[in-house]
């Protein structure tokens, strides 16, 4: 009995774990974000994922005329997630539409409601006990 219970618990745990992992995989595959890197010369100064990078202060200033080219450079990588996860009913061909309709119809009709069960003793109240019969007859369960 303990081994059967243990197997059921392990199965439920594995099922829930894979469900969560697949949900996280779908979520991260659809998320888009940018990675910004700021280099000063050949040295990486800052990396930012969801915000702008902090500059080192050596980039060109507009009001000062600088003859030399700036040694700083910004690198931006855009990682786009997929956006074609939704399928409409029209995307399926006729055979797939027929199968989908029949599957949904049989699955919905699989769960029919049970008739209401009548409990005949629902409103019955037991009689009041005047004397404790077990103590009077000295009959005890051991």
Short mmCIF file of N, CA, C and O in Angstrom, two decimals:
data_model
loop_
_atom_site.label_atom_id
_atom_site.label_comp_id
_atom_site.label_asym_id
_atom_site.label_seq_id
_atom_site.Cartn_x
_atom_site.Cartn_y
_atom_site.Cartn_z
N UNK A 1 0.82 -1.20 0.00
CA UNK A 1 0.00 0.00 0.00
C UNK A 1 0.86 1.25 0.00
O UNK A 1 0.54 2.21 -0.67
N UNK A 2 1.95 1.25 0.75
CA UNK A 2 2.82 2.42 0.82
C UNK A 2 3.53 2.68 -0.50
O UNK A 2 3.74 3.82 -0.87
N UNK A 3 3.89 1.60 -1.21
CA UNK A 3 4.58 1.77 -2.49
C UNK A 3 3.64 2.38 -3.52
O UNK A 3 4.02 3.25 -4.29
N UNK A 4 2.39 1.93 -3.52
CA UNK A 4 1.40 2.48 -4.44
C UNK A 4 1.17 3.97 -4.17
O UNK A 4 1.12 4.78 -5.09
N UNK A 5 1.02 4.32 -2.92
CA UNK A 5 0.84 5.72 -2.55
C UNK A 5 2.06 6.55 -2.94
O UNK A 5 1.93 7.66 -3.46
N UNK A 6 3.24 6.01 -2.72
CA UNK A 6 4.48 6.70 -3.09
C UNK A 6 4.55 6.93 -4.59
O UNK A 6 4.94 8.01 -5.05
N UNK A 7 4.16 5.93 -5.39
CA UNK A 7 4.18 6.07 -6.86
C UNK A 7 3.19 7.14 -7.32
O UNK A 7 3.48 7.91 -8.23
N UNK A 8 2.02 7.19 -6.68
CA UNK A 8 1.03 8.20 -7.05
C UNK A 8 1.54 9.60 -6.73
O UNK A 8 1.38 10.53 -7.52
N UNK A 9 2.18 9.76 -5.57
CA UNK A 9 2.71 11.06 -5.18
C UNK A 9 3.82 11.49 -6.13
O UNK A 9 3.88 12.65 -6.57
N UNK A 10 4.70 10.56 -6.50
CA UNK A 10 5.78 10.87 -7.43
C UNK A 10 5.22 11.25 -8.80
O UNK A 10 5.69 12.21 -9.43
N UNK A 11 4.19 10.53 -9.26
CA UNK A 11 3.59 10.85 -10.55
C UNK A 11 2.98 12.25 -10.55
O UNK A 11 3.15 13.01 -11.49
N UNK A 12 2.27 12.59 -9.47
CA UNK A 12 1.68 13.92 -9.38
C UNK A 12 2.75 15.00 -9.34
O UNK A 12 2.62 16.05 -9.98
N UNK A 13 3.84 14.75 -8.61
CA UNK A 13 4.93 15.72 -8.52
C UNK A 13 5.59 15.92 -9.89
O UNK A 13 5.83 17.06 -10.30
N UNK A 14 5.86 14.84 -10.61
CA UNK A 14 6.48 14.95 -11.93
C UNK A 14 5.53 15.66 -12.90
O UNK A 14 5.97 16.51 -13.69
N UNK A 15 4.25 15.34 -12.83
CA UNK A 15 3.27 15.98 -13.71
C UNK A 15 3.22 17.49 -13.47
O UNK A 15 3.25 18.28 -14.42
N UNK A 16 3.16 17.90 -12.20
CA UNK A 16 3.11 19.33 -11.89
C UNK A 16 4.41 20.03 -12.27
O UNK A 16 4.40 21.16 -12.77
N UNK A 17 5.54 19.36 -12.06
CA UNK A 17 6.83 19.95 -12.40
C UNK A 17 6.95 20.19 -13.90
O UNK A 17 7.35 21.27 -14.34
N UNK A 18 6.59 19.19 -14.71
CA UNK A 18 6.66 19.37 -16.16
C UNK A 18 5.67 20.42 -16.64
O UNK A 18 5.96 21.17 -17.58
N UNK A 19 4.50 20.51 -16.02
CA UNK A 19 3.53 21.53 -16.41
C UNK A 19 4.07 22.93 -16.16
O UNK A 19 3.96 23.81 -17.02
N UNK A 20 4.69 23.12 -15.01
CA UNK A 20 5.27 24.43 -14.70
C UNK A 20 6.43 24.74 -15.64
O UNK A 20 6.56 25.86 -16.14
N UNK A 21 7.28 23.75 -15.90
CA UNK A 21 8.42 23.98 -16.80
C UNK A 21 7.96 24.34 -18.21
O UNK A 21 8.53 25.23 -18.84
N UNK A 22 6.95 23.67 -18.71
CA UNK A 22 6.45 23.98 -20.05
C UNK A 22 5.80 25.37 -20.09
O UNK A 22 5.95 26.10 -21.08
N UNK A 23 5.10 25.75 -19.03
CA UNK A 23 4.50 27.08 -18.99
C UNK A 23 5.59 28.15 -18.97
O UNK A 23 5.48 29.17 -19.67
N UNK A 24 6.66 27.92 -18.21
CA UNK A 24 7.76 28.88 -18.17
C UNK A 24 8.47 28.93 -19.53
O UNK A 24 8.85 30.01 -20.00
N UNK A 25 8.62 27.78 -20.19
CA UNK A 25 9.25 27.75 -21.51
C UNK A 25 8.44 28.54 -22.52
O UNK A 25 9.00 29.33 -23.30
N UNK A 26 7.13 28.38 -22.51
CA UNK A 26 6.28 29.14 -23.44
C UNK A 26 6.35 30.63 -23.12
O UNK A 26 6.44 31.46 -24.03
N UNK A 27 6.36 30.97 -21.84
CA UNK A 27 6.42 32.38 -21.46
C UNK A 27 7.73 33.02 -21.93
O UNK A 27 7.74 34.09 -22.53
N UNK A 28 8.86 32.36 -21.67
CA UNK A 28 10.15 32.94 -22.05
C UNK A 28 10.39 32.91 -23.56
O UNK A 28 11.16 33.70 -24.08
N UNK A 29 9.75 32.00 -24.28
CA UNK A 29 9.95 31.98 -25.73
C UNK A 29 9.16 33.09 -26.42
O UNK A 29 9.44 33.43 -27.57
N UNK A 30 8.18 33.66 -25.74
CA UNK A 30 7.40 34.74 -26.35
C UNK A 30 7.82 36.13 -25.88
O UNK A 30 7.31 37.11 -26.39
N UNK A 31 8.73 36.22 -24.93
CA UNK A 31 9.15 37.51 -24.39
C UNK A 31 10.27 38.08 -25.27
O UNK A 31 11.19 37.38 -25.65
N UNK A 32 10.17 39.36 -25.59
CA UNK A 32 11.21 40.05 -26.33
C UNK A 32 11.91 41.03 -25.40
O UNK A 32 11.28 41.67 -24.57
N UNK A 33 13.23 41.15 -25.55
CA UNK A 33 13.97 42.12 -24.75
C UNK A 33 15.25 42.50 -25.47
O UNK A 33 15.65 41.86 -26.44
N UNK A 34 15.86 43.60 -25.01
CA UNK A 34 17.11 44.09 -25.60
C UNK A 34 18.23 44.02 -24.58
O UNK A 34 18.01 44.17 -23.38
N UNK A 35 19.41 43.79 -25.09
CA UNK A 35 20.61 43.78 -24.26
C UNK A 35 21.51 44.90 -24.79
O UNK A 35 21.90 44.88 -25.95
N UNK A 36 21.81 45.86 -23.93
CA UNK A 36 22.68 46.97 -24.31
C UNK A 36 24.03 46.82 -23.62
O UNK A 36 24.09 46.52 -22.43
N UNK A 37 25.10 47.02 -24.40
CA UNK A 37 26.46 46.94 -23.85
C UNK A 37 27.17 48.24 -24.18
O UNK A 37 27.06 48.75 -25.29
N UNK A 38 27.90 48.77 -23.22
CA UNK A 38 28.67 50.00 -23.42
C UNK A 38 30.15 49.66 -23.26
O UNK A 38 30.58 49.16 -22.24
N UNK A 39 30.89 49.94 -24.33
CA UNK A 39 32.33 49.69 -24.34
C UNK A 39 33.07 51.03 -24.32
O UNK A 39 32.67 51.98 -24.98
N UNK A 40 34.15 51.11 -23.58
CA UNK A 40 35.06 52.23 -23.62
C UNK A 40 36.39 51.66 -24.08
O UNK A 40 37.09 51.00 -23.33
N UNK A 41 36.69 51.90 -25.34
CA UNK A 41 37.84 51.24 -25.95
C UNK A 41 37.47 49.79 -26.20
O UNK A 41 36.48 49.49 -26.85
N UNK A 42 38.26 48.87 -25.69
CA UNK A 42 37.95 47.46 -25.79
C UNK A 42 37.42 46.89 -24.48
O UNK A 42 37.22 45.69 -24.35
N UNK A 43 37.20 47.74 -23.50
CA UNK A 43 36.78 47.29 -22.18
C UNK A 43 35.27 47.45 -22.04
O UNK A 43 34.70 48.51 -22.31
N UNK A 44 34.62 46.38 -21.61
CA UNK A 44 33.19 46.41 -21.36
C UNK A 44 32.93 47.14 -20.05
O UNK A 44 33.43 46.77 -19.00
N UNK A 45 32.17 48.23 -20.12
CA UNK A 45 31.90 49.05 -18.94
C UNK A 45 30.60 48.64 -18.27
O UNK A 45 30.54 48.46 -17.06
N UNK A 46 29.51 48.47 -19.06
CA UNK A 46 28.22 48.20 -18.46
C UNK A 46 27.37 47.37 -19.40
O UNK A 46 27.47 47.47 -20.63
N UNK A 47 26.54 46.52 -18.82
CA UNK A 47 25.56 45.71 -19.55
C UNK A 47 24.21 45.93 -18.89
O UNK A 47 24.10 45.87 -17.67
N UNK A 48 23.20 46.21 -19.70
CA UNK A 48 21.85 46.41 -19.17
C UNK A 48 20.88 45.59 -20.01
O UNK A 48 20.99 45.52 -21.23
N UNK A 49 19.93 44.97 -19.32
CA UNK A 49 18.97 44.13 -20.03
C UNK A 49 17.66 44.88 -20.27
O UNK A 49 17.18 44.95 -21.38
N UNK A 50 17.07 45.46 -19.25
CA UNK A 50 15.79 46.12 -19.41
C UNK A 50 15.87 47.65 -19.30
O UNK A 50 14.87 48.32 -19.38
N UNK A 51 17.04 48.19 -19.11
CA UNK A 51 17.20 49.64 -18.97
C UNK A 51 18.37 50.08 -19.83
O UNK A 51 19.00 49.28 -20.51
N UNK A 52 18.65 51.39 -19.80
CA UNK A 52 19.78 51.90 -20.57
C UNK A 52 21.07 51.71 -19.80
O UNK A 52 21.09 51.68 -18.56
N UNK A 53 22.17 51.61 -20.54
CA UNK A 53 23.47 51.42 -19.89
C UNK A 53 23.96 52.74 -19.33
O UNK A 53 23.62 53.83 -19.80
N UNK A 54 24.79 52.65 -18.28
CA UNK A 54 25.42 53.84 -17.72
C UNK A 54 26.65 54.16 -18.56
O UNK A 54 27.48 53.30 -18.82
N UNK A 55 26.75 55.40 -18.98
CA UNK A 55 27.87 55.82 -19.82
C UNK A 55 29.07 56.15 -18.95
O UNK A 55 28.95 56.50 -17.78
N UNK A 56 30.24 56.04 -19.55
CA UNK A 56 31.46 56.27 -18.78
C UNK A 56 31.85 57.75 -18.74
O UNK A 56 32.76 58.14 -18.02
N UNK A 57 31.19 58.59 -19.53
CA UNK A 57 31.46 60.02 -19.49
C UNK A 57 32.48 60.47 -20.53
O UNK A 57 32.84 61.64 -20.57
N UNK A 58 32.95 59.60 -21.37
CA UNK A 58 33.96 59.96 -22.37
C UNK A 58 33.38 60.09 -23.77
O UNK A 58 34.11 60.27 -24.73
N UNK A 59 32.05 59.98 -23.91
CA UNK A 59 31.45 60.10 -25.22
C UNK A 59 31.44 61.57 -25.66
O UNK A 59 31.70 62.48 -24.88
N UNK A 60 31.10 61.79 -26.90
CA UNK A 60 31.14 63.15 -27.45
C UNK A 60 30.14 64.06 -26.76
O UNK A 60 29.04 63.67 -26.44
N UNK A 61 30.55 65.27 -26.52
CA UNK A 61 29.69 66.28 -25.95
C UNK A 61 29.30 67.22 -27.08
O UNK A 61 30.13 67.62 -27.88
N UNK A 62 28.00 67.61 -27.14
CA UNK A 62 27.50 68.41 -28.26
C UNK A 62 28.06 69.83 -28.27
O UNK A 62 28.39 70.36 -29.31
N UNK A 63 28.19 70.47 -27.13
CA UNK A 63 28.56 71.88 -27.12
C UNK A 63 30.08 72.07 -27.22
O UNK A 63 30.56 73.18 -27.41
N UNK A 64 30.86 71.02 -27.09
CA UNK A 64 32.30 71.15 -27.23
C UNK A 64 32.71 70.48 -28.54
O UNK A 64 32.32 69.37 -28.82
N UNK A 65 33.49 71.21 -29.31
CA UNK A 65 33.94 70.66 -30.58
C UNK A 65 35.16 69.78 -30.33
O UNK A 65 36.19 70.25 -29.86
N UNK A 66 34.99 68.50 -30.64
CA UNK A 66 36.07 67.54 -30.41
C UNK A 66 36.56 67.07 -31.77
O UNK A 66 35.78 66.64 -32.61
N UNK A 67 37.86 67.16 -31.98
CA UNK A 67 38.46 66.75 -33.24
C UNK A 67 38.65 65.23 -33.29
O UNK A 67 38.63 64.63 -34.34
N UNK A 68 38.87 64.63 -32.11
CA UNK A 68 39.15 63.21 -32.04
C UNK A 68 37.85 62.42 -31.98
O UNK A 68 36.86 62.86 -31.42
N UNK A 69 37.90 61.24 -32.56
CA UNK A 69 36.74 60.36 -32.53
C UNK A 69 36.62 59.75 -31.14
O UNK A 69 37.60 59.45 -30.49
N UNK A 70 35.41 59.56 -30.67
CA UNK A 70 35.18 59.02 -29.34
C UNK A 70 35.61 57.55 -29.29
O UNK A 70 35.46 56.81 -30.25
N UNK A 71 36.16 57.16 -28.14
CA UNK A 71 36.60 55.78 -27.99
C UNK A 71 35.46 54.88 -27.50
O UNK A 71 35.63 53.67 -27.40
N UNK A 72 34.35 55.47 -27.18
CA UNK A 72 33.23 54.71 -26.62
C UNK A 72 32.30 54.23 -27.74
O UNK A 72 32.13 54.90 -28.76
N UNK A 73 31.72 53.08 -27.52
CA UNK A 73 30.73 52.58 -28.47
C UNK A 73 29.66 51.81 -27.71
O UNK A 73 29.91 51.24 -26.65
N UNK A 74 28.46 51.84 -28.27
CA UNK A 74 27.32 51.13 -27.69
C UNK A 74 26.94 50.00 -28.63
O UNK A 74 26.87 50.17 -29.84
N UNK A 75 26.66 48.86 -28.05
CA UNK A 75 26.25 47.70 -28.83
C UNK A 75 24.87 47.28 -28.32
O UNK A 75 24.67 47.10 -27.11
N UNK A 76 23.91 47.12 -29.23
CA UNK A 76 22.55 46.76 -28.84
C UNK A 76 22.17 45.46 -29.55
O UNK A 76 22.27 45.36 -30.76
N UNK A 77 21.74 44.47 -28.76
CA UNK A 77 21.24 43.22 -29.30
C UNK A 77 19.76 43.11 -28.96
O UNK A 77 19.37 43.26 -27.80
N UNK A 78 18.95 42.86 -29.96
CA UNK A 78 17.52 42.72 -29.75
C UNK A 78 17.17 41.25 -29.90
O UNK A 78 17.39 40.66 -30.96
N UNK A 79 16.64 40.66 -28.85
CA UNK A 79 16.20 39.27 -28.88
C UNK A 79 14.68 39.26 -28.92
O UNK A 79 14.02 39.62 -27.95
N UNK A 80 14.14 38.89 -30.06
CA UNK A 80 12.70 38.90 -30.24
C UNK A 80 12.14 37.51 -30.02
O UNK A 80 12.66 36.53 -30.53
N UNK A 81 11.05 37.44 -29.29
CA UNK A 81 10.36 36.17 -29.06
C UNK A 81 9.40 35.90 -30.19
O UNK A 81 9.10 36.76 -31.02
N UNK A 82 8.90 34.70 -30.20
CA UNK A 82 7.97 34.35 -31.26
C UNK A 82 6.59 34.90 -30.94
O UNK A 82 6.22 35.05 -29.79
N UNK A 83 5.86 35.21 -31.98
CA UNK A 83 4.52 35.76 -31.78
C UNK A 83 3.47 34.99 -32.57
O UNK A 83 2.36 35.44 -32.73
N UNK A 84 3.81 33.82 -33.06
CA UNK A 84 2.88 33.04 -33.86
C UNK A 84 2.42 31.79 -33.11
O UNK A 84 2.46 30.69 -33.62
N UNK A 85 2.00 31.96 -31.86
CA UNK A 85 1.55 30.82 -31.08
C UNK A 85 0.07 30.55 -31.25
O UNK A 85 -0.38 29.44 -31.04
N UNK A 86 -0.69 31.55 -31.63
CA UNK A 86 -2.13 31.37 -31.74
C UNK A 86 -2.50 30.81 -33.11
O UNK A 86 -2.02 31.25 -34.14
N UNK A 87 -3.33 29.80 -33.08
CA UNK A 87 -3.89 29.25 -34.31
C UNK A 87 -5.39 29.49 -34.27
O UNK A 87 -6.03 29.28 -33.24
N UNK A 88 -5.94 29.90 -35.37
CA UNK A 88 -7.38 30.07 -35.45
C UNK A 88 -8.00 28.82 -36.04
O UNK A 88 -7.31 27.95 -36.58
N UNK A 89 -9.30 28.73 -35.95
CA UNK A 89 -10.01 27.56 -36.47
C UNK A 89 -9.87 27.47 -37.98
O UNK A 89 -9.89 26.39 -38.55
N UNK A 90 -9.71 28.61 -38.64
CA UNK A 90 -9.59 28.62 -40.10
C UNK A 90 -8.22 28.13 -40.58
O UNK A 90 -8.06 27.81 -41.76
N UNK A 91 -7.22 28.08 -39.70
CA UNK A 91 -5.90 27.60 -40.09
C UNK A 91 -5.87 26.10 -40.33
O UNK A 91 -4.98 25.59 -41.02
N UNK A 92 -6.83 25.36 -39.76
CA UNK A 92 -6.88 23.91 -39.93
C UNK A 92 -7.58 23.55 -41.23
O UNK A 92 -8.47 24.26 -41.68
N UNK A 93 -7.17 22.41 -41.84
CA UNK A 93 -7.90 21.96 -43.02
C UNK A 93 -9.19 21.26 -42.58
O UNK A 93 -9.47 21.12 -41.40
N UNK A 94 -9.99 20.80 -43.54
CA UNK A 94 -11.32 20.29 -43.25
C UNK A 94 -11.27 19.05 -42.36
O UNK A 94 -12.09 18.91 -41.43
N UNK A 95 -10.34 18.13 -42.60
CA UNK A 95 -10.24 16.92 -41.77
C UNK A 95 -9.90 17.27 -40.32
O UNK A 95 -10.46 16.68 -39.39
N UNK A 96 -9.00 18.19 -40.13
CA UNK A 96 -8.62 18.59 -38.78
C UNK A 96 -9.78 19.30 -38.08
O UNK A 96 -9.99 19.12 -36.87
N UNK A 97 -10.55 20.10 -38.81
CA UNK A 97 -11.71 20.76 -38.23
C UNK A 97 -12.77 19.75 -37.79
O UNK A 97 -13.34 19.87 -36.71
N UNK A 98 -13.02 18.74 -38.64
CA UNK A 98 -13.99 17.70 -38.28
C UNK A 98 -13.53 16.94 -37.03
O UNK A 98 -14.33 16.64 -36.14
N UNK A 99 -12.25 16.59 -36.98
CA UNK A 99 -11.73 15.88 -35.82
C UNK A 99 -11.85 16.72 -34.56
O UNK A 99 -12.25 16.23 -33.51
N UNK A 100 -11.52 18.00 -34.65
CA UNK A 100 -11.58 18.88 -33.50
C UNK A 100 -13.02 19.04 -32.99
O UNK A 100 -13.27 18.97 -31.78
N UNK A 101 -13.95 19.19 -33.91
CA UNK A 101 -15.36 19.32 -33.51
C UNK A 101 -15.86 18.04 -32.85
O UNK A 101 -16.51 18.09 -31.80
N UNK A 102 -15.55 16.89 -33.44
CA UNK A 102 -16.03 15.63 -32.86
C UNK A 102 -15.36 15.36 -31.51
O UNK A 102 -15.99 14.85 -30.59
N UNK A 103 -14.09 15.71 -31.36
CA UNK A 103 -13.39 15.51 -30.09
C UNK A 103 -14.01 16.38 -28.99
O UNK A 103 -14.26 15.90 -27.89
N UNK A 104 -14.26 17.64 -29.29
CA UNK A 104 -14.84 18.54 -28.30
C UNK A 104 -16.26 18.08 -27.94
O UNK A 104 -16.64 18.08 -26.77
N UNK A 105 -17.02 17.66 -28.92
CA UNK A 105 -18.39 17.21 -28.67
C UNK A 105 -18.41 15.98 -27.76
O UNK A 105 -19.18 15.92 -26.80
N UNK A 106 -17.56 15.00 -28.06
CA UNK A 106 -17.54 13.79 -27.22
C UNK A 106 -16.97 14.08 -25.85
O UNK A 106 -17.39 13.48 -24.86
N UNK A 107 -16.00 14.96 -25.76
CA UNK A 107 -15.42 15.27 -24.47
C UNK A 107 -16.40 16.00 -23.57
O UNK A 107 -16.47 15.75 -22.38
N UNK A 108 -17.20 16.90 -24.14
CA UNK A 108 -18.19 17.63 -23.35
C UNK A 108 -19.28 16.67 -22.88
O UNK A 108 -19.73 16.72 -21.74
N UNK A 109 -19.72 15.76 -23.76
CA UNK A 109 -20.78 14.83 -23.39
C UNK A 109 -20.28 13.70 -22.50
O UNK A 109 -21.08 12.91 -22.00
N UNK A 110 -18.99 13.58 -22.31
CA UNK A 110 -18.44 12.55 -21.45
C UNK A 110 -18.82 12.78 -19.99
O UNK A 110 -19.07 11.83 -19.25
N UNK A 111 -18.89 14.03 -19.59
CA UNK A 111 -19.19 14.38 -18.21
C UNK A 111 -20.65 14.79 -18.08
O UNK A 111 -20.99 15.96 -18.18
N UNK A 112 -21.50 13.81 -17.87
CA UNK A 112 -22.90 14.11 -17.64
C UNK A 112 -23.14 14.18 -16.15
O UNK A 112 -22.51 13.48 -15.37
N UNK A 113 -24.07 15.01 -15.77
CA UNK A 113 -24.38 15.14 -14.36
C UNK A 113 -25.11 13.91 -13.84
O UNK A 113 -25.91 13.31 -14.54
N UNK A 114 -24.82 13.53 -12.62
CA UNK A 114 -25.51 12.41 -12.00
C UNK A 114 -26.85 12.88 -11.46
O UNK A 114 -27.01 14.04 -11.07
N UNK A 115 -27.83 11.97 -11.43
CA UNK A 115 -29.13 12.39 -10.88
C UNK A 115 -29.00 12.71 -9.40
O UNK A 115 -28.14 12.18 -8.71
N UNK A 116 -29.87 13.57 -8.96
CA UNK A 116 -29.82 13.99 -7.57
C UNK A 116 -30.18 12.82 -6.67
O UNK A 116 -31.21 12.17 -6.85
N UNK A 117 -29.30 12.53 -5.73
CA UNK A 117 -29.52 11.40 -4.84
C UNK A 117 -30.40 11.82 -3.67
O UNK A 117 -30.19 12.87 -3.07
N UNK A 118 -31.36 10.97 -3.37
CA UNK A 118 -32.29 11.24 -2.27
C UNK A 118 -31.76 10.55 -1.02
O UNK A 118 -31.48 9.35 -1.03
N UNK A 119 -31.61 11.31 0.04
CA UNK A 119 -31.18 10.76 1.32
C UNK A 119 -32.42 10.66 2.20
O UNK A 119 -32.96 11.67 2.66
N UNK A 120 -32.91 9.42 2.46
CA UNK A 120 -34.19 9.29 3.18
C UNK A 120 -34.10 9.69 4.65
O UNK A 120 -35.10 10.11 5.22
N UNK A 121 -32.95 9.58 5.28
CA UNK A 121 -32.84 9.88 6.71
C UNK A 121 -32.20 11.24 6.98
O UNK A 121 -31.63 11.46 8.03
N UNK A 122 -32.30 12.14 6.02
CA UNK A 122 -31.66 13.45 6.17
C UNK A 122 -32.28 14.25 7.32
O UNK A 122 -31.58 14.89 8.10
N UNK A 123 -33.60 14.21 7.45
CA UNK A 123 -34.28 15.01 8.46
C UNK A 123 -34.60 14.21 9.72
O UNK A 123 -35.32 14.68 10.60
N UNK A 124 -34.09 12.99 9.84
CA UNK A 124 -34.36 12.14 11.00
C UNK A 124 -33.46 12.55 12.15
O UNK A 124 -32.25 12.69 11.99
N UNK A 125 -34.06 12.73 13.31
CA UNK A 125 -33.27 12.99 14.50
C UNK A 125 -33.41 11.80 15.43
O UNK A 125 -34.51 11.31 15.66
N UNK A 126 -32.33 11.29 15.99
CA UNK A 126 -32.39 10.11 16.86
C UNK A 126 -33.11 10.45 18.16
O UNK A 126 -33.18 11.61 18.56
N UNK A 127 -33.63 9.42 18.83
CA UNK A 127 -34.34 9.69 20.10
C UNK A 127 -33.36 10.14 21.18
O UNK A 127 -32.18 9.82 21.14
N UNK A 128 -33.89 10.86 22.14
CA UNK A 128 -33.07 11.33 23.25
C UNK A 128 -32.72 10.16 24.16
O UNK A 128 -33.56 9.31 24.47
N UNK A 129 -31.49 10.10 24.61
CA UNK A 129 -31.06 9.05 25.52
C UNK A 129 -31.32 9.51 26.96
O UNK A 129 -30.83 10.55 27.39
N UNK A 130 -32.10 8.70 27.66
CA UNK A 130 -32.42 9.05 29.03
C UNK A 130 -31.40 8.44 29.98
O UNK A 130 -30.95 9.08 30.92
N UNK A 131 -31.02 7.19 29.71
CA UNK A 131 -30.07 6.49 30.55
C UNK A 131 -28.96 5.93 29.68
O UNK A 131 -29.20 5.58 28.53
N UNK A 132 -27.77 5.81 30.25
CA UNK A 132 -26.66 5.22 29.53
C UNK A 132 -26.76 3.71 29.67
O UNK A 132 -26.51 3.14 30.73
N UNK A 133 -27.17 3.03 28.59
CA UNK A 133 -27.46 1.60 28.61
C UNK A 133 -26.20 0.80 28.88
O UNK A 133 -26.23 -0.20 29.62
N UNK A 134 -25.07 1.19 28.35
CA UNK A 134 -23.83 0.44 28.55
C UNK A 134 -23.41 0.44 30.02
O UNK A 134 -22.95 -0.56 30.55
N UNK A 135 -23.58 1.56 30.69
CA UNK A 135 -23.20 1.62 32.10
C UNK A 135 -24.22 0.84 32.95
O UNK A 135 -23.84 0.14 33.91
N UNK A 136 -25.49 0.90 32.61
CA UNK A 136 -26.49 0.17 33.38
C UNK A 136 -26.30 -1.34 33.29
O UNK A 136 -26.41 -2.06 34.28
N UNK A 137 -26.01 -1.82 32.10
CA UNK A 137 -25.82 -3.27 31.91
C UNK A 137 -24.37 -3.68 32.11
O UNK A 137 -24.08 -4.88 32.03
N UNK A 138 -23.47 -2.74 32.32
CA UNK A 138 -22.04 -2.96 32.49
C UNK A 138 -21.46 -3.76 31.34
O UNK A 138 -20.78 -4.76 31.50
N UNK A 139 -21.77 -3.33 30.12
CA UNK A 139 -21.27 -3.93 28.90
C UNK A 139 -20.32 -2.91 28.27
O UNK A 139 -20.75 -1.84 27.87
N UNK A 140 -19.04 -3.28 28.19
CA UNK A 140 -18.04 -2.35 27.67
C UNK A 140 -17.24 -3.04 26.56
O UNK A 140 -16.97 -4.24 26.63
N UNK A 141 -16.85 -2.29 25.58
CA UNK A 141 -15.99 -2.82 24.52
C UNK A 141 -14.55 -2.74 24.97
O UNK A 141 -14.09 -1.71 25.47
N UNK A 142 -13.83 -3.83 24.79
CA UNK A 142 -12.42 -3.84 25.21
C UNK A 142 -11.56 -3.91 23.98
O UNK A 142 -11.74 -4.61 23.07
#
